[in-house]
Amino acid sequence: MIFVIGSNTTEAHPVISYYMKRAVKRGAILIVNDPRKIDLAKWATLYVQHKVGTDIAYINGLMNEIFKNGWAREEYLKNCTENPDVIREAVKEYPVEKASEICGVPVETMKKVAKILGESESASVCYTLGITEHICGTDNVKTLANLQMVLGNIGKYAAGLNPQRGQNNVQGACDMGALPNVFHNYQPVDNAAASEKIAKAWGVPSLPQKPGYKMPTMLRKALDGGTKILYCVGDNTVQTEPHMAHTIKEIEAIEFFIVCDIFPTITTPYAHVIFPDTSWGEEDGTFSNTERRVQRVRKALTPPGEARSHWWVMQELAKRLGKDLGFTSAQAVWEDMRKTATSYAGITWERIEKIGLQWPCPTLEHPGTQFLHKDGKFSRGKGLFVPTKWIPQAEQPDADFPVILSTGRRLWHYHSGTQTRNSVGMENLFGEELLEISPKDASAMNIKTGDTVRATSRRGSITLKAWVTERSAPGVAWCAFHFAEACANVLTIDRFDSVTETAEYKACAIKIEKVKDGEPLGVGTIRQARP
Amino acid sequence: MSSPDMKQLFVIATRRETEAYEFYSAAAAKVADPNVKDIFNQLAKDEKGHFDLIEKFRANPADMKKIAAPSSDWKVAESEDLPRLSTDMKPKDAVALAMKKEQQAVEMYRSLSTIATDQNVRKMFDNLANMELGHKHKLETVFVDIGYPEVF
């Protein structure tokens, strides 16, 4: 049984969606929960359209029903969790009738979903940014974790809580410490023992023991001089951060801004220095995918012009700052990393020549780990329930901005389009952004598919064509951020989850107006693709 | 040490299990975290089970010959340092400590095997080493499951 929530899997994770579809063909039950009627809904045993940002109320309501009907796995709760009575009590605040009022899912549908979950031998919960890109993103994830513990689904084959990681190597980037508070292998920078161990291995007297800033804080601090230098690698910051106009102000305030990328983007004009980067086909290395599988990437092409592998660029910078790292290849960097990363220690390039290995793989003899917490064994001993309460989105629709805008990805384009918008083929398949509007809302505004519309939030305006579609629920519009010339992030709100500082990309308030014939569009149309 | 005989073998083996039982019971009493306490209590219970098993072998030594080594030795215990027993231990430290102790037991029996002159006694020590290797493997499985949290 697969329970998908907040994941437009066919478009954002097409390979994973293939496995989901195959599972359905083989008889698996698929429940798709999403405010937008995404393509995966066509494959679902049951499609549930809950309102944007109501995940906590919806899931707590399901748990309430599961407890009420005796479907909770009491043996698991007793043996593998620490405080089952806390969650049992907490979800009493969300009887399905009340939850239904908040999330908009009919009571009978909620009861049906709870029954399917409760009676399934195991269930795999898959989620992604529809869950995390809210001001309550952390609590959304905790709520799903609570559900899976109530159902005894953590530490079991074909079950578990499965975040589908955003990019091909976001897992690997996190594993390697591309985070403000951990070294590689999730060793906390403020842990003296970890810091000393790594400093010794790297041959330096000491390393900083104070966690750095998360990205929104880095940018915010630029305005008061707290961030003076920003080194941005493969990220089109202007286009990908929320509230674009404000992001530009923050970037303009940075004293020294370095960008490393493979093509010019709308961020590169703000850079003082640009390093030409290599693309994925032009260098050796590894990618770690969403199932923690480390896989080899091989250089197939010689990088053009002055483009260099990023490890080489970093090494040259280190030299100029007085430290010769002495690496001669990407593999040498890997071998150096492996010495101080216990979960990766058993993964050599030779072992993953053909098929990748899943970490933890602590020794050369270890076969890798398919799934964690087997038989309900947790890192802290027993699983801890953390009850959650539903809160509304940061910006509610009102008379001035009556529509909720939600944002995401399209199948044909990748992130801010640095790669795909430079592909003529992709541009031919999907060459401009469209604003998805429900037939009911479109009819009320006399808008047809193909009409040019202006979407405006308190932060800015974009002009694009309308796509009248049943995918959108009434009162909700949707567009992506792939297109600089009509980018959702002109509109999105810079309000963040307090723990992760992930922005609420999935919900802000906008108004939509039809652009009359002859009226200036207000933005230039830039086609990035080149022959 | 002179070559041990079969009688000494059982004395060594039961003493080892008794000491391990006492160690884990004492550790359970010492640590603060109830999860770690549970782990040490379970480990003490396991050691009691091992003691009983060895007593059964004493009665029927032929049964010991049936102990085979686990299908693989991941050598995870060998890759970790022995954690210090302390009141603020985490679950992973408790499991690491236990797997290191099993590793030490394997090494002890293997070393006794090399000095045993009696072929039969040597084989019995090899079998005891296999038994401890099995315990080590079980604990390494638990350690890998909980010892590398993706926390940030």
Short mmCIF file of N, CA, C and O in Angstrom, two decimals, chain A residues 197-285:
data_model
loop_
_atom_site.label_atom_id
_atom_site.label_comp_id
_atom_site.label_asym_id
_atom_site.label_seq_id
_atom_site.Cartn_x
_atom_site.Cartn_y
_atom_site.Cartn_z
N LYS A 197 38.39 15.68 15.70
CA LYS A 197 38.74 14.52 14.87
C LYS A 197 38.96 14.95 13.41
O LYS A 197 39.94 14.56 12.78
N ILE A 198 38.05 15.79 12.92
CA ILE A 198 38.14 16.18 11.51
C ILE A 198 39.31 17.15 11.29
O ILE A 198 40.04 17.05 10.30
N ALA A 199 39.50 18.06 12.24
CA ALA A 199 40.64 18.98 12.13
C ALA A 199 41.96 18.20 12.05
O ALA A 199 42.83 18.51 11.24
N LYS A 200 42.07 17.17 12.87
CA LYS A 200 43.28 16.36 12.88
C LYS A 200 43.46 15.67 11.52
O LYS A 200 44.55 15.67 10.94
N ALA A 201 42.34 15.09 11.01
CA ALA A 201 42.42 14.39 9.73
C ALA A 201 42.77 15.34 8.59
O ALA A 201 43.46 14.97 7.65
N TRP A 202 42.31 16.57 8.68
CA TRP A 202 42.56 17.55 7.61
C TRP A 202 43.88 18.32 7.81
O TRP A 202 44.23 19.17 6.99
N GLY A 203 44.53 18.06 8.92
CA GLY A 203 45.82 18.71 9.16
C GLY A 203 45.72 20.20 9.41
O GLY A 203 46.55 20.98 8.95
N VAL A 204 44.66 20.60 10.12
CA VAL A 204 44.52 22.02 10.48
C VAL A 204 44.41 22.11 12.01
O VAL A 204 43.97 21.15 12.66
N PRO A 205 44.83 23.24 12.59
CA PRO A 205 44.82 23.33 14.06
C PRO A 205 43.42 23.21 14.66
O PRO A 205 43.23 22.59 15.71
N SER A 206 42.45 23.82 14.02
CA SER A 206 41.09 23.76 14.57
C SER A 206 40.09 24.08 13.46
O SER A 206 40.46 24.56 12.39
N LEU A 207 38.82 23.82 13.76
CA LEU A 207 37.74 24.15 12.82
C LEU A 207 36.68 24.94 13.58
O LEU A 207 36.55 24.78 14.80
N PRO A 208 35.91 25.78 12.86
CA PRO A 208 34.87 26.54 13.57
C PRO A 208 33.89 25.60 14.26
O PRO A 208 33.52 24.57 13.71
N GLN A 209 33.51 25.94 15.48
CA GLN A 209 32.58 25.08 16.21
C GLN A 209 31.21 25.75 16.39
O GLN A 209 30.40 25.30 17.20
N LYS A 210 31.00 26.82 15.64
CA LYS A 210 29.72 27.51 15.74
C LYS A 210 28.93 27.25 14.46
O LYS A 210 29.44 27.52 13.36
N PRO A 211 27.72 26.71 14.58
CA PRO A 211 26.92 26.46 13.37
C PRO A 211 26.73 27.75 12.57
O PRO A 211 26.57 28.83 13.14
N GLY A 212 26.72 27.60 11.26
CA GLY A 212 26.53 28.76 10.38
C GLY A 212 25.06 29.08 10.21
O GLY A 212 24.20 28.54 10.91
N TYR A 213 24.79 29.97 9.26
CA TYR A 213 23.40 30.37 8.99
C TYR A 213 22.78 29.47 7.94
O TYR A 213 23.46 29.05 7.01
N LYS A 214 21.47 29.26 8.05
CA LYS A 214 20.73 28.65 6.95
C LYS A 214 20.55 29.72 5.88
O LYS A 214 20.72 30.92 6.14
N MET A 215 20.19 29.27 4.68
CA MET A 215 20.21 30.19 3.53
C MET A 215 19.36 31.46 3.71
O MET A 215 19.84 32.57 3.45
N PRO A 216 18.11 31.36 4.16
CA PRO A 216 17.34 32.60 4.33
C PRO A 216 18.00 33.57 5.30
O PRO A 216 17.98 34.79 5.09
N THR A 217 18.61 33.03 6.35
CA THR A 217 19.30 33.90 7.32
C THR A 217 20.53 34.53 6.69
O THR A 217 20.81 35.72 6.90
N MET A 218 21.27 33.72 5.92
CA MET A 218 22.44 34.27 5.21
C MET A 218 22.04 35.49 4.39
O MET A 218 22.71 36.52 4.44
N LEU A 219 20.94 35.35 3.65
CA LEU A 219 20.50 36.44 2.78
C LEU A 219 19.99 37.62 3.60
O LEU A 219 20.31 38.78 3.33
N ARG A 220 19.19 37.31 4.63
CA ARG A 220 18.62 38.39 5.46
C ARG A 220 19.74 39.19 6.11
O ARG A 220 19.69 40.42 6.20
N LYS A 221 20.78 38.49 6.55
CA LYS A 221 21.88 39.16 7.26
C LYS A 221 22.69 40.05 6.32
O LYS A 221 23.49 40.87 6.78
N ALA A 222 22.53 39.86 5.02
CA ALA A 222 23.26 40.72 4.08
C ALA A 222 22.81 42.17 4.25
O ALA A 222 23.59 43.10 4.08
N LEU A 223 21.55 42.35 4.62
CA LEU A 223 21.00 43.71 4.72
C LEU A 223 21.56 44.48 5.92
O LEU A 223 21.58 45.72 5.90
N ASP A 224 22.00 43.76 6.96
CA ASP A 224 22.58 44.48 8.10
C ASP A 224 24.10 44.25 8.21
O ASP A 224 24.70 44.49 9.25
N GLY A 225 24.68 43.77 7.13
CA GLY A 225 26.14 43.60 7.11
C GLY A 225 26.63 42.32 7.76
O GLY A 225 27.84 42.08 7.84
N GLY A 226 25.72 41.48 8.21
CA GLY A 226 26.12 40.22 8.85
C GLY A 226 26.66 39.21 7.87
O GLY A 226 27.43 38.33 8.24
N THR A 227 26.25 39.31 6.61
CA THR A 227 26.81 38.45 5.56
C THR A 227 27.51 39.36 4.57
O THR A 227 26.88 40.21 3.94
N LYS A 228 28.82 39.19 4.47
CA LYS A 228 29.58 40.08 3.59
C LYS A 228 29.96 39.39 2.28
O LYS A 228 30.05 40.01 1.23
N ILE A 229 30.21 38.07 2.38
CA ILE A 229 30.63 37.33 1.19
C ILE A 229 29.68 36.15 1.01
O ILE A 229 29.35 35.45 1.98
N LEU A 230 29.23 35.94 -0.21
CA LEU A 230 28.39 34.78 -0.50
C LEU A 230 28.97 34.05 -1.69
O LEU A 230 29.22 34.66 -2.75
N TYR A 231 29.19 32.77 -1.52
CA TYR A 231 29.75 31.93 -2.57
C TYR A 231 28.65 30.94 -2.94
O TYR A 231 28.30 30.06 -2.15
N CYS A 232 28.11 31.10 -4.12
CA CYS A 232 26.90 30.38 -4.50
C CYS A 232 27.24 29.38 -5.61
O CYS A 232 27.67 29.77 -6.68
N VAL A 233 27.07 28.10 -5.31
CA VAL A 233 27.47 27.05 -6.25
C VAL A 233 26.25 26.37 -6.84
O VAL A 233 25.48 25.74 -6.13
N GLY A 234 26.06 26.54 -8.14
CA GLY A 234 24.98 25.83 -8.83
C GLY A 234 23.60 26.18 -8.31
O GLY A 234 22.72 25.32 -8.31
N ASP A 235 23.41 27.38 -7.86
CA ASP A 235 22.09 27.79 -7.37
C ASP A 235 21.74 29.15 -7.97
O ASP A 235 22.49 30.10 -7.81
N ASN A 236 20.59 29.18 -8.60
CA ASN A 236 20.11 30.41 -9.22
C ASN A 236 19.25 31.15 -8.19
O ASN A 236 18.03 31.17 -8.25
N THR A 237 19.95 31.73 -7.21
CA THR A 237 19.30 32.24 -6.00
C THR A 237 18.16 33.21 -6.27
O THR A 237 17.10 33.13 -5.64
N VAL A 238 18.37 34.14 -7.20
CA VAL A 238 17.33 35.15 -7.46
C VAL A 238 16.02 34.48 -7.85
O VAL A 238 14.94 34.89 -7.43
N GLN A 239 16.13 33.41 -8.64
CA GLN A 239 14.93 32.77 -9.16
C GLN A 239 14.32 31.76 -8.20
O GLN A 239 13.12 31.47 -8.27
N THR A 240 15.13 31.22 -7.30
CA THR A 240 14.63 30.10 -6.49
C THR A 240 14.18 30.50 -5.08
O THR A 240 13.45 29.75 -4.44
N GLU A 241 14.63 31.63 -4.61
CA GLU A 241 14.19 32.05 -3.27
C GLU A 241 12.82 32.73 -3.38
O GLU A 241 12.48 33.29 -4.43
N PRO A 242 12.03 32.73 -2.30
CA PRO A 242 10.72 33.38 -2.37
C PRO A 242 10.88 34.91 -2.39
O PRO A 242 11.94 35.43 -2.01
N HIS A 243 9.84 35.60 -2.83
CA HIS A 243 9.81 37.07 -2.84
C HIS A 243 11.02 37.62 -3.57
O HIS A 243 11.94 38.19 -2.97
N MET A 244 11.02 37.47 -4.88
CA MET A 244 12.19 37.79 -5.70
C MET A 244 12.70 39.22 -5.51
O MET A 244 13.92 39.45 -5.44
N ALA A 245 11.80 40.18 -5.43
CA ALA A 245 12.24 41.57 -5.32
C ALA A 245 13.09 41.77 -4.07
O ALA A 245 14.11 42.48 -4.09
N HIS A 246 12.69 41.10 -2.98
CA HIS A 246 13.44 41.22 -1.74
C HIS A 246 14.77 40.47 -1.83
O HIS A 246 15.80 40.95 -1.34
N THR A 247 14.75 39.32 -2.48
CA THR A 247 15.99 38.55 -2.65
C THR A 247 17.03 39.39 -3.40
O THR A 247 18.21 39.40 -3.04
N ILE A 248 16.57 40.10 -4.42
CA ILE A 248 17.51 40.94 -5.20
C ILE A 248 18.13 42.02 -4.31
O ILE A 248 19.34 42.25 -4.33
N LYS A 249 17.29 42.63 -3.44
CA LYS A 249 17.83 43.65 -2.51
C LYS A 249 18.91 43.04 -1.62
O LYS A 249 19.95 43.64 -1.35
N GLU A 250 18.64 41.84 -1.13
CA GLU A 250 19.60 41.16 -0.24
C GLU A 250 20.90 40.87 -0.97
O GLU A 250 22.00 41.12 -0.45
N ILE A 251 20.78 40.37 -2.19
CA ILE A 251 21.99 40.02 -2.95
C ILE A 251 22.77 41.27 -3.32
O ILE A 251 24.01 41.28 -3.28
N GLU A 252 22.06 42.33 -3.63
CA GLU A 252 22.75 43.59 -3.97
C GLU A 252 23.53 44.14 -2.77
O GLU A 252 24.49 44.89 -2.94
N ALA A 253 23.10 43.77 -1.57
CA ALA A 253 23.77 44.29 -0.37
C ALA A 253 25.04 43.51 -0.02
O ALA A 253 25.82 43.93 0.84
N ILE A 254 25.24 42.38 -0.67
CA ILE A 254 26.42 41.56 -0.37
C ILE A 254 27.67 42.24 -0.93
O ILE A 254 27.68 42.69 -2.08
N GLU A 255 28.71 42.28 -0.13
CA GLU A 255 29.93 42.99 -0.56
C GLU A 255 30.68 42.25 -1.66
O GLU A 255 31.25 42.85 -2.55
N PHE A 256 30.72 40.92 -1.53
CA PHE A 256 31.45 40.13 -2.53
C PHE A 256 30.65 38.87 -2.82
O PHE A 256 30.47 38.03 -1.93
N PHE A 257 30.16 38.79 -4.04
CA PHE A 257 29.24 37.71 -4.41
C PHE A 257 29.88 36.88 -5.53
O PHE A 257 30.17 37.40 -6.61
N ILE A 258 30.12 35.61 -5.23
CA ILE A 258 30.73 34.70 -6.22
C ILE A 258 29.65 33.71 -6.66
O ILE A 258 28.94 33.14 -5.82
N VAL A 259 29.55 33.50 -7.96
CA VAL A 259 28.60 32.51 -8.47
C VAL A 259 29.35 31.50 -9.32
O VAL A 259 30.22 31.88 -10.12
N CYS A 260 29.02 30.26 -9.14
CA CYS A 260 29.64 29.19 -9.91
C CYS A 260 28.51 28.45 -10.61
O CYS A 260 27.65 27.86 -9.94
N ASP A 261 28.46 28.50 -11.94
CA ASP A 261 27.35 27.84 -12.64
C ASP A 261 27.77 27.49 -14.06
O ASP A 261 28.83 27.92 -14.52
N ILE A 262 26.89 26.72 -14.73
CA ILE A 262 27.27 26.26 -16.07
C ILE A 262 26.78 27.19 -17.18
O ILE A 262 27.27 27.14 -18.30
N PHE A 263 25.78 28.02 -16.91
CA PHE A 263 25.25 28.98 -17.89
C PHE A 263 24.92 30.28 -17.16
O PHE A 263 24.70 30.27 -15.94
N PRO A 264 24.85 31.38 -17.89
CA PRO A 264 24.35 32.61 -17.25
C PRO A 264 22.91 32.40 -16.78
O PRO A 264 22.13 31.69 -17.43
N THR A 265 22.58 32.97 -15.63
CA THR A 265 21.22 32.89 -15.10
C THR A 265 20.80 34.30 -14.71
O THR A 265 21.59 35.25 -14.86
N ILE A 266 19.62 34.45 -14.14
CA ILE A 266 19.25 35.81 -13.71
C ILE A 266 19.97 36.19 -12.41
O ILE A 266 19.87 37.32 -11.95
N THR A 267 20.73 35.27 -11.85
CA THR A 267 21.54 35.59 -10.66
C THR A 267 22.94 36.07 -11.06
O THR A 267 23.52 36.94 -10.40
N THR A 268 23.49 35.54 -12.14
CA THR A 268 24.88 35.86 -12.49
C THR A 268 25.15 37.36 -12.70
O THR A 268 26.26 37.81 -12.38
N PRO A 269 24.20 38.15 -13.21
CA PRO A 269 24.52 39.59 -13.35
C PRO A 269 24.86 40.27 -12.02
O PRO A 269 25.50 41.33 -12.01
N TYR A 270 24.46 39.70 -10.91
CA TYR A 270 24.74 40.31 -9.60
C TYR A 270 26.11 39.89 -9.05
O TYR A 270 26.55 40.40 -8.03
N ALA A 271 26.74 38.92 -9.72
CA ALA A 271 28.00 38.37 -9.19
C ALA A 271 29.17 39.29 -9.49
O ALA A 271 29.23 39.92 -10.54
N HIS A 272 30.11 39.34 -8.54
CA HIS A 272 31.36 40.06 -8.77
C HIS A 272 32.35 39.15 -9.49
O HIS A 272 33.20 39.61 -10.24
N VAL A 273 32.25 37.86 -9.22
CA VAL A 273 33.11 36.87 -9.89
C VAL A 273 32.23 35.68 -10.28
O VAL A 273 31.39 35.24 -9.50
N ILE A 274 32.44 35.19 -11.51
CA ILE A 274 31.72 33.98 -11.95
C ILE A 274 32.74 32.90 -12.28
O ILE A 274 33.65 33.14 -13.08
N PHE A 275 32.58 31.75 -11.64
CA PHE A 275 33.41 30.59 -12.00
C PHE A 275 32.61 29.70 -12.95
O PHE A 275 31.50 29.27 -12.60
N PRO A 276 33.15 29.42 -14.14
CA PRO A 276 32.43 28.51 -15.04
C PRO A 276 32.54 27.06 -14.53
O PRO A 276 33.63 26.53 -14.37
N ASP A 277 31.39 26.47 -14.24
CA ASP A 277 31.33 25.13 -13.62
C ASP A 277 31.23 24.06 -14.70
O ASP A 277 30.95 24.36 -15.86
N THR A 278 31.40 22.83 -14.29
CA THR A 278 31.19 21.71 -15.22
C THR A 278 29.79 21.15 -15.00
O THR A 278 29.23 21.27 -13.90
N SER A 279 29.23 20.53 -16.03
CA SER A 279 27.92 19.90 -15.88
C SER A 279 28.11 18.46 -15.43
O SER A 279 29.23 17.95 -15.36
N TRP A 280 26.98 17.78 -15.18
CA TRP A 280 27.05 16.41 -14.66
C TRP A 280 27.76 15.44 -15.59
O TRP A 280 28.28 14.43 -15.14
N GLY A 281 27.78 15.73 -16.88
CA GLY A 281 28.41 14.80 -17.82
C GLY A 281 29.87 15.09 -18.05
O GLY A 281 30.53 14.43 -18.85
N GLU A 282 30.36 16.11 -17.35
CA GLU A 282 31.73 16.57 -17.63
C GLU A 282 32.69 16.35 -16.48
O GLU A 282 33.81 16.85 -16.51
N GLU A 283 32.25 15.60 -15.46
CA GLU A 283 33.18 15.33 -14.37
C GLU A 283 32.88 14.01 -13.69
O GLU A 283 31.79 13.47 -13.79
N ASP A 284 33.89 13.51 -12.99
CA ASP A 284 33.75 12.26 -12.23
C ASP A 284 33.24 12.57 -10.84
O ASP A 284 33.44 13.66 -10.32
N GLY A 285 32.61 11.60 -10.24
CA GLY A 285 32.15 11.77 -8.86
C GLY A 285 31.08 10.77 -8.50
O GLY A 285 31.04 9.66 -9.06
#
